[in-house]
Steps between C-alpha positions, in 0.01 A plus 500: 500500500589598144566796278289494184558776249621728778209424735526312829255211532442241772388158377440150635743250349584136580720422799861444390655157537774442755784363289830352608760750617258756642214575738138604475444813708180660626571872478453725803633831361640613166678827427418765241782742426423821316777483240504130410124446494424805286772396255350152464153638432602774257720246321187354340376827353586519132599869501720460809676199354566668166651800680736275693569253219468669159666194343170315557349698211759350266427148627127545441561629147725204423229265625243670275724439199562140604158381612257763375294764677227268629738254669708784644191660653416165660854468634507851649149465644592168660805653668307805619213288636730258679472566876821577687541383858580784737708498814838363609519522880282338767478317829282208599479147638608172340201269441667234284862395444629353176748217471863594551435775757604344833557825692149649481180366655127564488421790732833680458479878462686598185576797278520452124636690203518472124292637214257233383520322835442742791198654328202679650295184555343306787708192419837485325750230414854622564830317436722431802771754415241779488352409839649592840385440856372803693691552827308478827382841613481654151148593393383349173428853374869584525601168346300592189774755416747216434555541124542877503722468806726250325529734199607785729741274690664378179555862393673570831720194455601614151602837645758319717490766771678490834415633845524880507487557123242724333238394248253705297164339418333664199130417476309451825222269394451171682833346397681828567356534850581137579853566374532802733407285800728209407794737450431667832486161673841419345659811650512700176430875490206558265395791278159461335376688191150502348284747302222468760545693823291256702725212393810694605343571840412131540856396409637732768263349754615150400868570546639719223741753648426744216189502281481718188216597268630458144343818365617725783851633446799308370506139630860444385620802698296386800657152493850646472427735790370212713816297431755774558559542128610138454184351349310186587665159519206356307187627327208257471244581231161362605305733272293411192532744210608487134715808566878457524530799734501288820796284395703797375422694818609195696842524333525858630395398852740207537855535629800399291505121456150489646215273393170562323247218537196481273214331684209665319421560133675817382635633172858406415625767262821546696716812520851360465727781631402487868454123491852461358680771693377369835563137398158402632355150524155472339316181593153357449311338785281225355179465696510276808848354452684200354251240379253754362401418141679163520237225444732238649502696825147643513294225339705185556646564845871492416669701777836672466766384750527748787880486491497640146180710493445634850185698431252341261147616430358281774769588754438870433129444568582320825742771612251778431242328719758445775590869493132593520440254785792648695339843485743652252225611260184708546275353235167616641582860405512398134144364493235735368201272551357149514235358267322168459593310186147555368570875507826466307387728213429771759843441655671548165321830451605600852866451403465804278336713767678776686577442865538124472808319617737338255341156549157349557407158636234257382349281772360153437249291693676318782299179478290465182179303544613250236811453292437597135466222244778419257260527205234742381194430288445718195150478346503401133356744248320366194364150438686190386354222287404173671799267500750786474866422565606580857846658521741595780778748426827496694685830470350847461779686325481754220433248221227329700330830587532660159453212261400166649240583765296753295458238226414220740249707695324620185469148355159338561649149485744570786451554873802632692462324834813624675799729463810431708767767539 
């Protein structure tokens, strides 16, 4: 499944290879989350990207001056037409094990994470450190939450809360509601805040002691009232907005020497007086935990010693599944519907519909009639001369797509027999 120019498309592609250091997984369920998935799709629309990244205009203009208008148009068109893999959280069954992975076997139930790996696809190759075993008794549907659960768990770890302390969770989307449940399971008193009344009600049902609607009344006063005038020990921002109001409100909600943890994507134009006078700690929680964005860890399987890094990305994923298997989380209440992978475009539209849950699930065929091939045949257009040179191209990067392949394909004395990428 891909995003092309802001549209969701489902296409048949070759089966990925099972390389050393990872496993080939047949997907059972993959998770669509309202916030993340919509961001990935809208990220390809030109207008949306220019609003978020106005500096791109300057880069395009510089390219026009360097390479000329025609070449710049080709470059921009190539980037816009390039499909983007969607998805980052799934569960499935191992069907092939690469060299150097002694602790997983064919038939193991696993959950996988990682953008570019745990995509919405029938078959995926996933490196070892992004793959965890699903505990006995945990449904594969619940295991598909693994990536979002690890993000929420890492945010809780960064808050460094203790039993009996109070935390405010601002933004009750999927990660926010998972955060509420993890905090509750850890013995923390939880206050949830969201602009949507139905999300606040759901948070209360899932364990928040107090749930507030952001537009109703004064949330800062409500938090102070709920904490006896002291303020929260920590405020976790799981919202997504360019506004800096959430972080500055968080400063007002936190107690002296409290903590503000940024899990989501919020504006950071900080109001210094309250931040300084309360001597607050402001920390960022980076995705699923230590190891994220480190190619040595994610791609090449280099683990961090437990004695020095207790909770890595993979160990967070494992712990989230253990907590779910022990009954500490109610994940079924977060699911707004289930769709077949063929109906993925419909599922993405449903994410925007009112009344849906904060997550949807895509279901895949349990036992496909035949495993897909590792190659696809593309019919040749045009006619080549007898005796034409037969060429195979290894590598399908930007230069090959923009410059090399168009010239080869258009040449009557050349037949492109294969492209390997």
